[in-house]
Every structure is written in structure tokens, then in C-alpha cells.
Amino acid sequence: MIVRVRGRALPDGEYVDLYADGDRWTTDPVPGAELVAEGWLLPGLVDSHTHPGAEAPGDPMDEEILRADLHRHVDAGVTMIRSPGLPGEPPEWFGADPELPRAVHAGPWIAQHGQFFDGWGRRATHAELPVLAAAQALRTGWAKIIADWSVGDEAVPPDVMTAVVEAVHAVGGRVAVHSQHAAGGDAAVAAGVDSVEHGMWLDAGHLPDMAARGTALTPTLSVFQSSLAAARERENSPRKRWFVGGAEAHPALVVAAAEAGVTILAGTDSRPHGGISAEIRALAGTGLRPHDALAAGSWAAREYLGLPGLVPGAPADAVVYAEDPRTDLTQLEHPVAVILRGARVR
């Protein structure tokens, strides 16, 4: 079937009539095309921080679980994912299966010795980090560094992080950095990484520099909010104070980042997969305009990852809703149709 969709296309709300010519949108009528949906059109949702493929931290990559996780993303309207860290090198069909989301990934995480989940990622000395990161980025375009981990751990030093960024950028790649402590955020921003993942306890004074350099923030807000109530009930400890204090301050950081001009990306981080609508609603709950929260999970994220929106020549992805989802973000859970690579997959 040759797919045709029409309606008001976000972000501008202009009326469009689009035909899928293979995996590209065109406004030129394509013989035999069938109108499959009409309404409000998004260029396809994006989950910019997701780790599919394993049931629990430390478990090896499981292809059956990976497929199931990715199908949940599609059911939620996600047509593109970025996975800054995977349980292992993914199979060849990852990102290429016509029924599953497009994907970019950073391969397994890269961490300092003694940090991160046992069984996952690669451990490296400071001298080895730039070499490992550059080799990974050369293969897949991205490398993911764990800048900091548990309370009391030493973060990756700024000069080492700078060497990582220089090595990765030299091969044309990009660097994503896990940071949930102030020192890790300091090192990441000073080095000019491409995205800060989580960013809990990030010094708001860094935000103008991030905006100027094009460093994105993926706050994974909903996963912190879902754990906050239980964390408040735990016995007092340094870890509790770290998590509760950081999670409580995180919404204000997101708002300040957006006001400073930092690109905000919507990412869900943890299981269960397919929760992008909850993350977009969480972003809106901080005080972001629904338009901007939706951008973080759609057109702005696609632009950051190099994909244009609903214009001729763009990849033929779209999610169609009966009404403007900006007026009621719960509509994200009820798409009329999901179009992926020019075919209706839901």
C-alpha cells in the first residue's frame, strides 16, 4: 500500500497533504496512494535516551527482548530512538527492520574501573578512555561515557573528558555523557560534550555555555519523579540526600535550561519501554509550554539527530492524532496512525 496522510503538521500547524514515495515524503500525488489517516501530524516521536534489550541491569543483550522493547516504542508512536548505551553490540537488523524504529546508538557504555553495573559496558583507565570512545564513535557515530556514578566516587577528570571529546570529534563522532553529580557535569560541559544525560545536580551556571556550544540535555525526568516518593521514605543517608535533593531540584533545572536556549531531549531511560508520552508530560509539568515539551520528543529531537520533519524529501515517518496534542498531551497515548518508513505500522 502506498500511504497518504493529510492534516495540520506540527510544529507550524500548516495544512499538508503528503504521499510516501518509498521512504520519503512528497507533496506530488503518487498513483495508487490510499489516505490512511487525517488529523494532526507529528514527524514521528523520538526517545533520545533508551536502553532496550535486557531485562535487568547487567544482563546480556537478548534479541527477543530487544524486539519486544522496540515494538513497545512503535506502539507508543516512536519512530526514532537514540540508545546511549546498550547491553552489547546490537544485531545487524537494529535500526534497519522496517517495522521497528530507526536507531542510533553508542554501543556498550564506557566507564572507569569500579563504576557502573557489573556485566555491562567497558571499563577503562583514563589513558584508555579516549581511544575506546573514538573507536566506538567511528563504528556507530556515538560514544557514551559514564562521567560519575555512586556517591563518593571520583568523576572523570576534566582533562580526561576533554581528551575523549577531542578524540571522538576527530573521527566525526559525538559524545553522550551520563552525569548525576556536580563534578561529572562540570567536566562534561567544560569538555564540550554533545549531550549531557540525566544532568542531575548540574550547575545552572553552565547552561549558557551549553546553549552556545549546542550541548543538549536529556533530563529523563519521569524516571526520577517515579522514584522520588519512595526515596523520601528511606532512612537518612548520603545516598538518600543526593537522590532526593537532586530529583527535587531537577524540574527547575529543566526550565532554566530551556530558558537559556539549551536543546532539551525527551528520553525515558528505564523499563518499561514505550513511555515517551509520560516523559513529555513530565517535561510539560515543569512549566515548559506543551509545544516545547512535545518538541523535545519530536521535531527538535529529530533535528538534533539529523532528520528533517514533515517536508518533501524527509524520511516518511509520522504520527497522526485526532486533535492537536498540544492542547491535551494525553492524546499522545492514542495515535490514529503511526507511519514508519512510508508504511503504516499501527
XYZ file of C-alpha atoms in Angstrom:
346
model
C 0.000 0.000 0.000
C 1.200 3.497 -0.852
C 0.490 5.709 2.151
C -1.052 9.163 2.094
C -1.676 11.383 5.158
C -3.004 14.878 5.442
C -3.799 17.450 8.087
C -2.154 20.101 10.238
C 1.550 19.410 10.550
C 3.491 20.392 13.637
C 5.373 22.409 14.636
C 3.806 25.132 12.457
C 0.297 23.738 12.124
C 0.228 24.296 8.378
C -2.027 22.043 6.315
C -0.110 19.415 4.336
C -1.049 16.572 2.024
C 1.786 14.048 1.986
C 2.462 10.916 -0.041
C 5.040 8.277 0.825
C 7.281 7.719 -2.166
C 9.152 4.769 -0.739
C 10.775 6.099 2.443
C 10.439 9.769 1.518
C 7.602 12.229 1.791
C 6.448 14.098 -1.277
C 3.660 16.550 -1.962
C 3.378 15.259 -5.522
C 0.454 12.823 -5.877
C 1.620 9.204 -6.140
C -0.627 6.919 -8.249
C -2.438 4.311 -6.168
C -1.882 6.073 -2.838
C -4.501 5.473 -0.137
C -5.438 8.033 2.508
C -4.756 6.154 5.749
C -5.193 8.954 8.279
C -6.191 12.579 8.601
C -5.797 14.902 11.586
C -2.850 16.492 13.386
C 0.528 15.246 12.155
C 3.818 14.926 14.033
C 7.069 13.999 12.265
C 7.287 10.904 14.482
C 8.112 10.724 18.174
C 11.713 10.272 19.325
C 13.007 8.627 22.500
C 16.508 10.051 22.838
C 17.574 8.003 25.856
C 16.503 4.372 25.983
C 18.363 1.135 26.718
C 16.419 -1.766 25.150
C 17.469 -5.378 25.010
C 17.923 -6.644 28.579
C 15.533 -7.472 31.391
C 17.705 -6.131 34.235
C 20.906 -4.100 34.649
C 23.909 -6.296 33.979
C 22.011 -8.863 31.886
C 23.389 -9.648 28.414
C 21.722 -8.488 25.205
C 18.719 -10.679 24.333
C 17.389 -10.329 20.776
C 13.884 -11.455 21.688
C 13.695 -8.878 24.475
C 15.196 -6.265 22.168
C 12.489 -6.814 19.543
C 9.739 -6.706 22.150
C 11.125 -3.483 23.631
C 11.308 -1.834 20.224
C 7.768 -2.885 19.334
C 6.588 -1.136 22.502
C 8.292 2.011 21.291
C 6.499 1.799 17.946
C 3.159 1.218 19.654
C 3.783 4.496 21.506
C 4.395 6.356 18.234
C 8.189 6.349 18.499
C 9.773 6.141 15.050
C 13.330 7.021 16.097
C 15.438 6.141 19.130
C 18.861 7.068 20.340
C 20.364 4.489 22.654
C 23.290 5.993 24.559
C 24.409 2.661 25.911
C 23.374 -0.913 25.111
C 23.844 -4.273 26.894
C 26.074 -5.351 23.996
C 26.674 -4.719 20.332
C 23.256 -4.960 18.668
C 22.321 -7.317 15.809
C 22.518 -6.119 12.210
C 18.762 -5.552 11.981
C 18.818 -2.999 14.808
C 17.687 0.313 13.326
C 17.018 -1.257 9.928
C 13.997 -3.520 10.470
C 11.090 -1.847 8.592
C 8.678 -2.496 11.460
C 10.941 -1.113 14.196
C 12.241 2.383 14.946
C 15.170 3.972 13.243
C 18.063 3.955 15.674
C 21.425 5.410 16.516
C 23.469 4.027 19.370
C 26.704 4.319 21.306
C 27.373 0.620 21.760
C 28.142 -0.522 25.310
C 28.774 2.123 27.973
C 32.372 3.152 28.752
C 33.173 3.657 32.432
C 36.025 3.980 34.871
C 37.137 0.887 36.736
C 34.955 0.130 39.748
C 31.960 2.074 38.437
C 28.706 1.251 36.642
C 26.702 -2.005 36.613
C 28.615 -5.274 36.752
C 28.262 -7.138 33.469
C 27.609 -4.034 31.397
C 29.897 -1.736 29.500
C 33.634 -1.487 29.164
C 35.966 -0.419 31.985
C 38.970 1.684 31.078
C 41.845 3.629 32.574
C 41.951 7.357 31.989
C 44.567 6.812 29.288
C 42.333 4.249 27.540
C 39.062 6.230 27.633
C 39.737 8.464 24.588
C 40.903 5.533 22.456
C 37.901 3.350 23.328
C 35.453 6.203 22.825
C 36.870 7.172 19.445
C 36.813 3.566 18.228
C 33.170 3.221 19.257
C 32.174 6.522 17.656
C 33.937 5.521 14.452
C 31.727 2.419 14.299
C 28.371 3.924 15.236
C 28.683 7.707 15.392
C 28.296 7.945 19.182
C 30.217 7.040 22.336
C 28.771 7.068 25.855
C 30.921 7.889 28.877
C 29.880 7.336 32.493
C 31.254 10.554 33.989
C 30.226 9.756 37.556
C 28.440 7.003 39.435
C 27.864 6.378 43.138
C 28.023 8.891 45.977
C 31.666 9.326 46.906
C 33.042 8.074 43.583
C 35.562 10.171 41.700
C 34.237 11.668 38.472
C 36.140 11.523 35.200
C 38.603 14.447 35.423
C 38.010 17.429 33.107
C 41.275 16.943 31.192
C 40.415 13.295 30.503
C 36.905 14.195 29.368
C 38.359 16.861 27.087
C 40.681 14.268 25.551
C 37.679 11.978 24.994
C 35.730 14.709 23.229
C 38.668 15.712 21.066
C 39.309 12.096 20.046
C 35.656 11.407 19.229
C 35.152 14.660 17.331
C 38.315 13.946 15.349
C 36.642 10.861 13.847
C 33.373 12.711 13.205
C 31.504 11.255 16.180
C 29.530 12.635 19.105
C 29.818 12.104 22.858
C 26.967 11.462 25.287
C 27.810 11.611 28.992
C 25.988 10.145 31.979
C 26.144 12.643 34.827
C 24.223 12.774 38.099
C 26.763 14.614 40.268
C 28.064 18.154 40.066
C 31.670 17.166 39.315
C 30.659 14.989 36.372
C 28.520 17.763 34.950
C 31.367 20.241 35.384
C 33.748 18.004 33.447
C 31.221 17.248 30.697
C 30.334 20.863 29.991
C 33.926 22.083 30.188
C 34.928 19.428 27.661
C 32.165 20.384 25.208
C 30.353 17.056 25.080
C 27.412 16.763 22.699
C 24.795 15.729 25.239
C 24.500 15.515 28.998
C 22.321 12.567 30.022
C 20.264 12.998 33.204
C 22.188 16.049 34.376
C 21.061 15.788 37.989
C 22.965 18.283 40.179
C 24.180 20.096 37.053
C 25.315 23.620 37.924
C 22.837 26.029 36.305
C 25.737 28.383 35.670
C 26.822 26.032 32.869
C 23.601 26.428 30.897
C 24.608 29.450 28.772
C 27.800 27.627 27.764
C 25.803 24.524 26.861
C 23.451 26.589 24.716
C 26.334 28.318 22.951
C 28.080 25.009 22.188
C 24.931 23.129 21.180
C 25.204 20.691 24.096
C 21.817 19.027 24.616
C 20.288 17.984 27.931
C 18.308 14.751 28.229
C 16.874 15.027 31.760
C 14.996 11.666 31.877
C 12.700 13.486 34.272
C 9.880 10.964 34.577
C 12.117 8.161 35.853
C 13.371 10.354 38.707
C 9.876 11.522 39.560
C 8.587 7.951 39.651
C 11.179 7.050 42.306
C 11.063 10.204 44.396
C 8.215 9.329 46.769
C 9.799 6.000 47.736
C 13.209 7.641 48.127
C 11.806 10.175 50.580
C 10.701 7.295 52.861
C 14.161 5.740 53.141
C 16.381 6.159 56.157
C 18.574 9.212 56.089
C 21.891 8.597 54.337
C 24.252 10.365 51.939
C 22.683 8.469 49.039
C 19.165 9.490 50.052
C 20.189 13.138 50.387
C 21.895 13.004 46.986
C 18.939 11.468 45.180
C 16.107 13.364 46.860
C 17.877 16.697 46.663
C 18.811 16.222 43.029
C 15.427 14.889 41.942
C 13.579 17.711 43.707
C 15.756 20.331 42.004
C 15.637 18.698 38.580
C 12.391 20.242 37.243
C 13.670 23.773 37.886
C 16.922 22.891 36.110
C 14.975 21.758 33.051
C 13.059 25.031 32.915
C 16.241 27.063 33.352
C 17.940 25.062 30.593
C 15.096 25.684 28.175
C 15.065 29.397 29.021
C 18.820 29.535 28.389
C 18.336 28.042 24.920
C 19.635 24.540 25.639
C 18.162 21.817 23.431
C 16.021 19.565 25.622
C 15.604 15.945 24.530
C 12.909 13.576 25.810
C 14.253 10.232 26.998
C 12.720 7.502 29.130
C 15.853 5.633 30.306
C 14.347 2.653 32.131
C 11.849 -0.116 31.685
C 9.063 -0.467 30.736
C 9.694 0.814 27.235
C 7.215 2.872 25.272
C 6.790 5.549 27.937
C 7.678 8.587 25.838
C 4.298 10.251 26.441
C 4.924 10.178 30.211
C 8.285 11.879 29.727
C 6.780 14.583 27.502
C 4.041 15.202 30.072
C 6.669 15.347 32.830
C 8.569 17.990 30.884
C 5.374 19.991 30.473
C 4.735 19.575 34.186
C 7.902 21.558 34.968
C 6.342 24.620 33.376
C 7.574 24.150 29.815
C 4.991 25.048 27.199
C 3.323 21.893 25.833
C 4.666 22.952 22.429
C 8.250 22.860 23.732
C 7.752 19.634 25.683
C 6.417 17.993 22.540
C 9.306 19.374 20.501
C 11.707 17.591 22.872
C 10.113 14.291 21.874
C 9.517 15.040 18.197
C 10.712 17.673 15.733
C 13.513 19.205 17.859
C 14.901 15.766 18.682
C 14.732 14.699 15.049
C 16.579 17.852 14.005
C 19.245 17.200 16.648
C 19.691 13.671 15.261
C 19.822 14.894 11.656
C 16.303 14.080 10.453
C 14.030 16.728 8.908
C 10.315 16.912 9.699
C 7.215 16.740 7.552
C 8.661 18.257 4.398
C 9.239 16.872 0.884
C 12.294 14.629 0.818
C 12.191 13.885 4.543
C 12.049 10.304 5.862
C 8.444 9.109 5.677
C 7.657 8.956 9.391
C 4.592 10.467 11.041
C 2.210 10.028 13.922
C -1.367 11.190 13.376
C -3.733 12.342 16.137
C -7.397 13.271 16.023
C -6.753 16.642 17.719
C -3.824 18.951 18.358
C -1.850 17.029 21.039
C -0.515 20.282 22.473
C -3.979 21.014 23.830
C -4.071 17.674 25.679
C -0.820 15.723 25.890
C -2.673 12.572 26.952
C -3.648 12.267 23.285
C -0.101 11.022 22.705
C -1.246 7.683 24.092
C -3.955 7.355 21.432
C -2.497 7.874 17.953
C -4.818 7.426 14.997
C -1.949 6.044 12.926
C 1.811 5.522 13.094
C 3.716 5.724 9.807
C 7.266 4.397 9.707
C 9.472 4.335 6.591
C 6.415 5.004 4.440
C 4.300 2.132 5.792
C 1.537 2.128 8.365
C 2.743 0.099 11.352
C -0.142 0.969 13.668
